[in-house]
CSV table of C-alpha atoms and ligand atoms in Angstrom, one decimal:
chain,number,residue,atom,x,y,z
E,230,MET,CA,0.0,0.0,0.0
E,231,ALA,CA,1.4,3.4,-1.0
E,232,ARG,CA,2.1,5.7,1.8
E,233,TYR,CA,2.5,8.7,-0.4
E,234,LEU,CA,0.4,10.0,-3.2
E,235,VAL,CA,1.9,12.5,-5.7
E,236,THR,CA,-0.8,14.2,-7.8
E,237,GLY,CA,0.7,15.6,-11.0
E,238,GLY,CA,3.5,13.0,-10.4
E,239,ALA,CA,4.2,12.8,-14.2
E,240,GLY,CA,4.9,16.5,-14.3
E,241,PHE,CA,8.1,18.4,-13.9
E,242,ILE,CA,8.0,19.0,-10.2
E,243,GLY,CA,6.0,15.9,-9.3
E,244,SER,CA,8.3,13.4,-11.1
E,245,HIS,CA,11.3,14.7,-9.2
E,246,LEU,CA,9.5,14.3,-6.0
E,247,VAL,CA,8.6,10.8,-6.9
E,248,ASP,CA,12.3,10.1,-7.5
E,249,ALA,CA,13.2,11.4,-4.1
E,250,LEU,CA,10.6,9.3,-2.3
E,251,LEU,CA,11.6,6.2,-4.2
E,252,GLN,CA,15.2,6.8,-3.3
E,253,ARG,CA,14.2,6.8,0.4
E,254,GLY,CA,12.5,3.5,-0.2
E,255,ASP,CA,9.0,4.9,0.1
E,256,ALA,CA,5.9,3.4,-1.6
E,257,VAL,CA,4.6,5.9,-4.0
E,258,ARG,CA,1.3,6.2,-5.9
E,259,VAL,CA,1.1,8.7,-8.8
E,260,PHE,CA,-2.2,10.4,-9.9
E,261,ASP,CA,-2.0,12.1,-13.3
E,262,ASN,CA,-4.1,12.7,-16.4
E,263,PHE,CA,-1.0,13.4,-18.6
E,264,SER,CA,-2.4,16.7,-19.8
E,265,THR,CA,0.8,18.7,-19.0
E,266,GLY,CA,2.7,15.7,-17.5
E,267,TYR,CA,4.5,13.1,-19.7
E,268,GLU,CA,5.0,9.3,-19.4
E,269,HIS,CA,8.6,9.8,-20.2
E,270,ASN,CA,9.1,11.6,-17.0
E,271,LEU,CA,8.3,8.4,-15.2
E,272,ALA,CA,9.7,5.8,-17.7
E,273,HIS,CA,12.8,5.1,-15.5
E,274,CYS,CA,10.7,4.2,-12.4
E,275,ILE,CA,7.4,2.9,-13.9
E,276,ASN,CA,7.8,-0.5,-12.4
E,277,ASP,CA,8.5,1.0,-8.9
E,278,ILE,CA,5.3,3.1,-8.6
E,279,GLU,CA,1.5,2.6,-8.6
E,280,LEU,CA,0.2,4.7,-11.5
E,281,VAL,CA,-3.4,5.9,-11.4
E,282,ARG,CA,-4.6,7.8,-14.4
E,283,GLY,CA,-7.3,10.3,-13.6
E,284,ASP,CA,-8.3,13.9,-13.7
E,285,LEU,CA,-8.4,16.2,-10.6
E,286,ARG,CA,-11.8,17.4,-11.7
E,287,ASP,CA,-13.2,13.9,-11.2
E,288,ALA,CA,-13.9,13.8,-7.4
E,289,GLU,CA,-14.5,10.0,-7.4
E,290,ALA,CA,-11.2,9.3,-9.2
E,291,VAL,CA,-9.4,11.6,-6.8
E,292,SER,CA,-11.0,9.9,-3.8
E,293,GLN,CA,-9.9,6.4,-5.0
E,294,ALA,CA,-6.4,7.7,-5.5
E,295,VAL,CA,-6.2,9.2,-2.0
E,296,ALA,CA,-7.5,6.1,-0.3
E,297,GLY,CA,-4.9,4.4,1.8
E,298,CYS,CA,-2.3,7.2,1.5
E,299,GLU,CA,-0.9,8.9,4.6
E,300,VAL,CA,0.6,12.0,3.0
E,301,ILE,CA,-0.6,13.6,-0.2
E,302,PHE,CA,1.8,15.8,-2.2
E,303,HIS,CA,-0.6,17.8,-4.3
E,304,GLU,CA,1.4,19.0,-7.2
E,305,GLY,CA,-1.1,18.5,-9.9
E,306,ALA,CA,-2.3,21.7,-11.5
E,307,LEU,CA,-2.6,23.6,-14.8
E,308,PRO,CA,0.4,25.9,-14.6
E,309,SER,CA,0.9,29.2,-16.4
E,310,VAL,CA,-0.3,32.7,-16.0
E,311,PRO,CA,-1.0,33.3,-19.7
E,312,ARG,CA,-3.0,30.0,-20.0
E,313,SER,CA,-5.2,31.1,-17.1
E,314,VAL,CA,-5.7,34.4,-18.9
E,315,SER,CA,-7.0,32.7,-22.1
E,316,ASP,CA,-8.9,30.0,-20.2
E,317,PRO,CA,-9.8,31.0,-16.7
E,318,LEU,CA,-12.6,28.4,-16.3
E,319,THR,CA,-10.4,25.4,-16.9
E,320,THR,CA,-7.6,26.7,-14.7
E,321,ASP,CA,-10.1,27.2,-11.9
E,322,ALA,CA,-11.7,23.9,-12.3
E,323,VAL,CA,-8.4,22.0,-12.1
E,324,ASN,CA,-6.5,24.2,-9.7
E,325,THR,CA,-9.2,25.2,-7.3
E,326,GLY,CA,-11.8,22.5,-7.7
E,327,GLY,CA,-9.2,19.8,-8.0
E,328,SER,CA,-7.6,20.9,-4.8
E,329,LEU,CA,-10.9,20.9,-3.0
E,330,HIS,CA,-11.4,17.3,-4.2
E,331,VAL,CA,-8.0,16.4,-2.9
E,332,LEU,CA,-8.7,17.9,0.5
E,333,GLN,CA,-12.2,16.4,0.8
E,334,ALA,CA,-10.8,12.9,-0.1
E,335,ALA,CA,-7.9,13.4,2.4
E,336,ARG,CA,-10.4,14.2,5.1
E,337,GLN,CA,-12.8,11.3,4.2
E,338,HIS,CA,-10.0,8.7,4.0
E,339,GLY,CA,-8.2,9.9,7.2
E,340,ALA,CA,-4.9,11.0,5.5
E,341,ARG,CA,-2.5,12.7,7.9
E,342,ARG,CA,-1.2,15.5,5.8
E,343,VAL,CA,-1.7,17.3,2.5
E,344,VAL,CA,1.3,19.3,1.2
E,345,PHE,CA,0.3,21.7,-1.5
E,346,ALA,CA,2.1,23.3,-4.4
E,347,ALA,CA,1.1,26.9,-3.8
E,348,SER,CA,2.5,29.8,-5.8
E,349,SER,CA,4.4,33.1,-5.3
E,350,SER,CA,1.9,34.5,-7.8
E,351,VAL,CA,-0.6,35.1,-4.9
E,352,TYR,CA,1.5,38.1,-3.8
E,353,GLY,CA,0.8,39.9,-7.0
E,354,ASP,CA,2.6,43.2,-7.9
E,355,THR,CA,2.6,44.9,-4.5
E,356,PRO,CA,5.8,47.1,-4.3
E,357,ILE,CA,7.2,45.7,-1.1
E,358,LEU,CA,10.0,43.2,-1.4
E,359,PRO,CA,10.8,40.6,-0.2
E,360,LYS,CA,7.5,38.9,0.1
E,361,VAL,CA,6.6,37.6,3.5
E,362,GLU,CA,3.9,35.0,4.2
E,363,THR,CA,2.1,37.5,6.5
E,364,MET,CA,1.5,40.0,3.7
E,365,ALA,CA,-2.0,40.2,2.1
E,366,MET,CA,-2.5,38.2,-1.1
E,367,SER,CA,-3.1,40.3,-4.2
E,368,PRO,CA,-3.6,38.1,-7.2
E,369,LYS,CA,-3.1,39.6,-10.7
E,370,SER,CA,-4.2,36.7,-12.9
E,371,PRO,CA,-6.8,33.9,-12.8
E,372,TYR,CA,-3.9,31.5,-12.2
E,373,ALA,CA,-3.0,33.4,-9.0
E,374,VAL,CA,-6.6,33.5,-7.9
E,375,SER,CA,-6.9,29.7,-8.3
E,376,LYS,CA,-3.8,29.2,-6.2
E,377,MET,CA,-5.0,31.6,-3.6
E,378,ALA,CA,-8.4,30.0,-3.4
E,379,ALA,CA,-6.8,26.5,-3.0
E,380,GLU,CA,-4.6,27.9,-0.2
E,381,SER,CA,-7.7,29.3,1.5
E,382,TYR,CA,-9.4,25.8,1.3
E,383,LEU,CA,-6.2,24.4,2.9
E,384,LYS,CA,-6.4,26.7,5.8
E,385,VAL,CA,-10.1,26.1,6.3
E,386,PHE,CA,-9.7,22.3,6.2
E,387,HIS,CA,-7.0,22.6,8.8
E,388,HIS,CA,-9.1,24.8,11.1
E,389,VAL,CA,-12.5,23.2,10.6
E,390,TYR,CA,-11.6,19.5,10.1
E,391,GLY,CA,-8.2,19.3,11.8
E,392,LEU,CA,-6.5,18.0,8.6
E,393,GLU,CA,-2.7,18.7,8.6
E,394,THR,CA,-2.2,21.0,5.6
E,395,VAL,CA,1.0,22.7,4.4
E,396,GLY,CA,1.2,25.2,1.6
E,397,LEU,CA,4.5,25.7,-0.2
E,398,ARG,CA,4.6,28.9,-2.2
E,399,TYR,CA,7.0,28.0,-5.0
E,400,PHE,CA,8.9,30.9,-6.6
E,401,ASN,CA,9.5,30.2,-10.3
E,402,VAL,CA,10.9,26.7,-10.2
E,403,PHE,CA,13.2,25.5,-13.0
E,404,GLY,CA,15.3,22.4,-13.8
E,405,PRO,CA,15.5,19.2,-15.8
E,406,ARG,CA,12.2,17.9,-17.3
E,407,GLN,CA,10.5,21.2,-17.4
E,408,ASP,CA,8.7,21.2,-20.7
E,409,PRO,CA,10.1,23.8,-23.2
E,410,THR,CA,7.7,23.0,-26.0
E,411,SER,CA,4.5,24.8,-25.0
E,412,GLN,CA,3.5,28.4,-25.5
E,413,TYR,CA,3.0,28.3,-21.8
E,414,SER,CA,6.4,27.0,-20.9
E,415,GLY,CA,8.4,28.6,-18.1
E,416,VAL,CA,10.9,31.2,-19.2
E,417,ILE,CA,14.1,29.3,-18.3
E,418,ALA,CA,13.0,26.2,-20.2
E,419,ARG,CA,12.1,28.3,-23.3
E,420,PHE,CA,15.3,30.5,-23.2
E,421,MET,CA,17.5,27.5,-22.7
E,422,THR,CA,16.1,25.8,-25.8
E,423,LEU,CA,16.4,28.9,-27.8
E,424,ALA,CA,20.0,29.4,-26.6
E,425,LEU,CA,21.0,25.8,-27.5
E,426,GLN,CA,19.4,26.3,-30.9
E,427,GLY,CA,21.1,29.6,-31.5
E,428,GLU,CA,17.8,31.4,-31.8
E,429,PRO,CA,17.0,34.9,-30.4
E,430,TYR,CA,15.4,35.2,-27.0
E,431,THR,CA,11.7,36.3,-27.1
E,432,MET,CA,11.4,38.8,-24.3
E,433,ASN,CA,8.0,40.0,-23.0
E,434,GLY,CA,8.6,43.6,-21.9
E,435,THR,CA,11.9,45.2,-21.0
E,436,GLY,CA,13.6,42.2,-19.5
E,437,ASN,CA,14.1,44.1,-16.3
E,438,GLN,CA,11.4,42.1,-14.6
E,439,SER,CA,12.9,39.9,-12.0
E,440,ARG,CA,12.3,36.5,-10.3
E,441,ASP,CA,13.5,34.5,-7.4
E,442,PHE,CA,14.3,31.5,-9.6
E,443,THR,CA,14.4,28.3,-7.7
E,444,TYR,CA,16.1,25.1,-8.7
E,445,ILE,CA,14.0,22.0,-8.5
E,446,ALA,CA,16.2,20.1,-5.9
E,447,ASN,CA,15.4,22.9,-3.4
E,448,VAL,CA,11.7,22.4,-4.0
E,449,VAL,CA,11.9,18.6,-3.5
E,450,GLN,CA,13.9,19.1,-0.3
E,451,ALA,CA,11.1,21.5,1.0
E,452,ASN,CA,8.4,19.0,0.2
E,453,LEU,CA,10.1,16.2,2.2
E,454,LEU,CA,10.5,18.5,5.1
E,455,ALA,CA,6.9,19.8,4.8
E,456,ALA,CA,5.6,16.3,5.0
E,457,SER,CA,7.4,15.4,8.2
E,458,VAL,CA,7.9,18.5,10.4
E,459,PRO,CA,5.1,18.5,13.0
E,460,ALA,CA,5.1,22.3,13.5
E,461,ALA,CA,4.5,22.9,9.8
E,462,ALA,CA,0.8,21.9,9.9
E,463,GLY,CA,-1.6,24.7,9.1
E,464,HIS,CA,1.1,27.0,7.7
E,465,VAL,CA,2.3,28.3,4.3
E,466,PHE,CA,5.9,28.8,3.4
E,467,ASN,CA,7.8,30.6,0.7
E,468,ILE,CA,10.1,28.2,-1.1
E,469,ALA,CA,12.8,30.0,-3.0
E,470,CYS,CA,16.5,31.0,-2.8
E,471,GLY,CA,15.8,34.5,-1.4
E,472,LEU,CA,17.7,36.2,-4.4
E,473,ARG,CA,16.2,37.7,-7.5
E,474,ILE,CA,17.7,38.2,-10.9
E,475,SER,CA,16.3,39.9,-14.0
E,476,LEU,CA,15.5,38.2,-17.2
E,477,ASN,CA,18.2,40.2,-18.9
E,478,ASP,CA,20.6,38.7,-16.3
E,479,VAL,CA,19.3,35.2,-17.3
E,480,VAL,CA,20.1,36.0,-20.9
E,481,ALA,CA,23.6,37.1,-20.0
E,482,MET,CA,24.2,33.9,-18.1
E,483,LEU,CA,22.9,31.7,-20.9
E,484,ASN,CA,24.9,33.5,-23.5
E,485,LYS,CA,28.1,33.0,-21.4
E,486,LEU,CA,27.3,29.3,-21.0
E,487,VAL,CA,26.7,28.7,-24.7
E,488,GLY,CA,29.6,31.0,-25.7
E,489,LYS,CA,27.4,33.2,-28.1
E,490,GLU,CA,25.9,36.7,-28.1
E,491,LEU,CA,22.4,35.7,-29.1
E,492,PRO,CA,20.1,38.7,-29.8
E,493,VAL,CA,16.9,39.5,-27.8
E,494,ILE,CA,13.6,40.3,-29.5
E,495,TYR,CA,11.8,42.6,-27.1
E,496,GLY,CA,7.9,42.5,-27.4
E,497,PRO,CA,5.1,43.9,-25.3
E,498,ALA,CA,4.8,43.0,-21.6
E,499,ARG,CA,2.6,40.0,-20.9
E,500,THR,CA,-0.9,40.5,-19.4
E,501,GLY,CA,-1.2,39.4,-15.9
E,502,ASP,CA,2.6,39.5,-15.4
E,503,VAL,CA,4.2,40.5,-12.1
E,504,GLU,CA,7.2,42.9,-12.3
E,505,HIS,CA,9.4,41.8,-9.5
E,506,SER,CA,9.3,38.7,-7.2
E,507,LEU,CA,11.6,38.0,-4.3
E,508,ALA,CA,11.0,35.7,-1.3
E,509,ASP,CA,11.8,36.0,2.4
E,510,ILE,CA,12.5,32.4,3.3
E,511,SER,CA,12.9,33.0,7.1
E,512,ALA,CA,9.8,31.1,8.0
E,513,ALA,CA,10.8,28.0,5.9
E,514,ARG,CA,14.3,28.2,7.4
E,515,GLN,CA,13.0,28.4,11.0
E,516,ILE,CA,10.0,26.1,11.0
E,517,LEU,CA,10.9,23.6,8.3
E,518,GLY,CA,14.7,23.7,8.6
E,519,PHE,CA,14.8,24.5,4.9
E,520,GLU,CA,18.0,25.7,3.3
E,521,PRO,CA,18.3,26.0,-0.5
E,522,SER,CA,21.2,23.8,-1.4
E,523,VAL,CA,21.6,24.6,-5.1
E,524,ASP,CA,22.0,28.3,-6.1
E,525,ILE,CA,20.8,29.7,-9.4
E,526,GLU,CA,24.1,29.6,-11.2
E,527,THR,CA,24.7,25.9,-10.4
E,528,GLY,CA,21.0,25.2,-11.2
E,529,ILE,CA,21.1,26.9,-14.5
E,530,ALA,CA,24.4,25.2,-15.5
E,531,ARG,CA,22.9,21.7,-14.5
E,532,THR,CA,19.7,22.4,-16.3
E,533,LEU,CA,21.4,23.6,-19.5
E,534,ASP,CA,23.5,20.4,-19.5
E,535,TRP,CA,20.3,18.4,-19.2
E,536,TYR,CA,18.7,20.1,-22.1
E,537,ARG,CA,21.9,19.5,-24.1
E,538,THR,CA,21.6,15.8,-23.4
E,539,GLN,CA,18.0,15.9,-24.7
E,540,GLY,CA,19.2,17.3,-28.0
E,541,ALA,CA,17.3,20.6,-27.4
D,162,UD1,C1,4.3,32.5,-12.3
D,162,UD1,C2,4.6,32.4,-10.8
D,162,UD1,C3,5.2,31.1,-10.4
D,162,UD1,C4,4.4,30.0,-10.9
D,162,UD1,C5,4.3,30.1,-12.4
D,162,UD1,C6,3.3,28.9,-12.9
D,162,UD1,C7,5.0,34.8,-10.2
D,162,UD1,C8,6.0,35.8,-9.8
D,162,UD1,N1,5.4,33.5,-10.4
D,162,UD1,O1,5.4,32.4,-13.0
D,162,UD1,O2,5.4,31.0,-9.0
D,162,UD1,O3,5.1,28.8,-10.6
D,162,UD1,O4,3.5,31.3,-12.6
D,162,UD1,O5,3.2,29.0,-14.3
D,162,UD1,O6,3.9,35.1,-10.4
D,162,UD1,N2,8.8,35.5,-20.5
D,162,UD1,C9,9.4,36.0,-21.6
D,162,UD1,N3,9.6,35.2,-22.7
D,162,UD1,C10,9.1,34.0,-22.7
D,162,UD1,C11,8.5,33.4,-21.6
D,162,UD1,C12,8.3,34.2,-20.5
D,162,UD1,O7,9.9,37.2,-21.5
D,162,UD1,O8,9.3,33.3,-23.8
D,162,UD1,C13,8.6,36.3,-19.2
D,162,UD1,C14,7.2,36.4,-18.7
D,162,UD1,O9,6.5,37.4,-19.4
D,162,UD1,C15,7.5,36.7,-17.2
D,162,UD1,C16,8.8,35.9,-16.9
D,162,UD1,O10,9.4,35.6,-18.2
D,162,UD1,O11,7.7,38.1,-17.1
D,162,UD1,C17,8.5,34.6,-16.2
D,162,UD1,O12,7.5,34.0,-16.9
D,162,UD1,P1,7.1,32.5,-16.6
D,162,UD1,O13,8.3,31.6,-16.7
D,162,UD1,O14,5.9,32.1,-17.4
D,162,UD1,O15,6.7,32.5,-15.0
D,162,UD1,P2,5.8,33.5,-14.2
D,162,UD1,O16,4.6,33.9,-14.9
D,162,UD1,O17,6.6,34.5,-13.6
């Protein structure tokens, strides 16, 4: 019987978490509908996991997947701010409704804890940096609203039903397996592919916008801590490096790594975009014992190497 359920386990973040759990010798069940996840992300461990195909919008399928699991890592979601701008209903149904299904199933089946992939986007574009968990949420996109709503459900399920819930507000995660092929792909995945192909970077806006880019290994580490630290229950934590760089800085780093001066095509800023994002990670440090172990330079170099091996 699986002790751990990873929703979205075929996705970028979920599949890395699956690897870490398997490495510890844990029994893992994956729930995924392969809409933004891929079978190839799990190909190397397919015989070591229990794979349940299903959609987060299907309450009964979610309930069956949750049954018997002690901890649920709820990574499944439709990511992307621009996707949510063009299709807010589906983003909400999957991200908010799906999260409610997970929480309800966890409660019904007596799961101990739900660890949720929350998002830095809930802070919006408020001027004060760094962002601290005690600040008011101020979403700027339907995606951010869906993550905020799911977080609110987490809090309510903790207070009303006593379910142990932990929200991890990821700040722009990147690393191997992040899909570079979609129009909704994260910027690092896209820029790396362009850099390796010798193509110009497609910049939305000035490139001065900045992010607290977080390498995947740090996010996996945070999840393992969030599942086990007793004092984490009922809280949300920023998960990041606590350092921001601009997109123009990312371009400079990539150009250096590929040994080329590739041009940048500057276009209009993207609707729903946040200008600057930076995390205060004191709470994660103090309560979870979290410490980012891979900095951005190392993470970028490792990720670029990975895309190289994929023939990007
Ligand atoms: C947001 C959240 C992040 C969440 C993610 C899910 C914030 C600060 N971050 O990321 O926590 O995990 O949604 O999807 O809200 N860009 C280009 N050219 C491209 C692609 C992107 O210039 O080809 C720009 C975007 O306009 C944006 C930046 O790069 O300014 C980052 O975009 P993206 O990687 O999509 O992530 P966020 O929307 O910041």
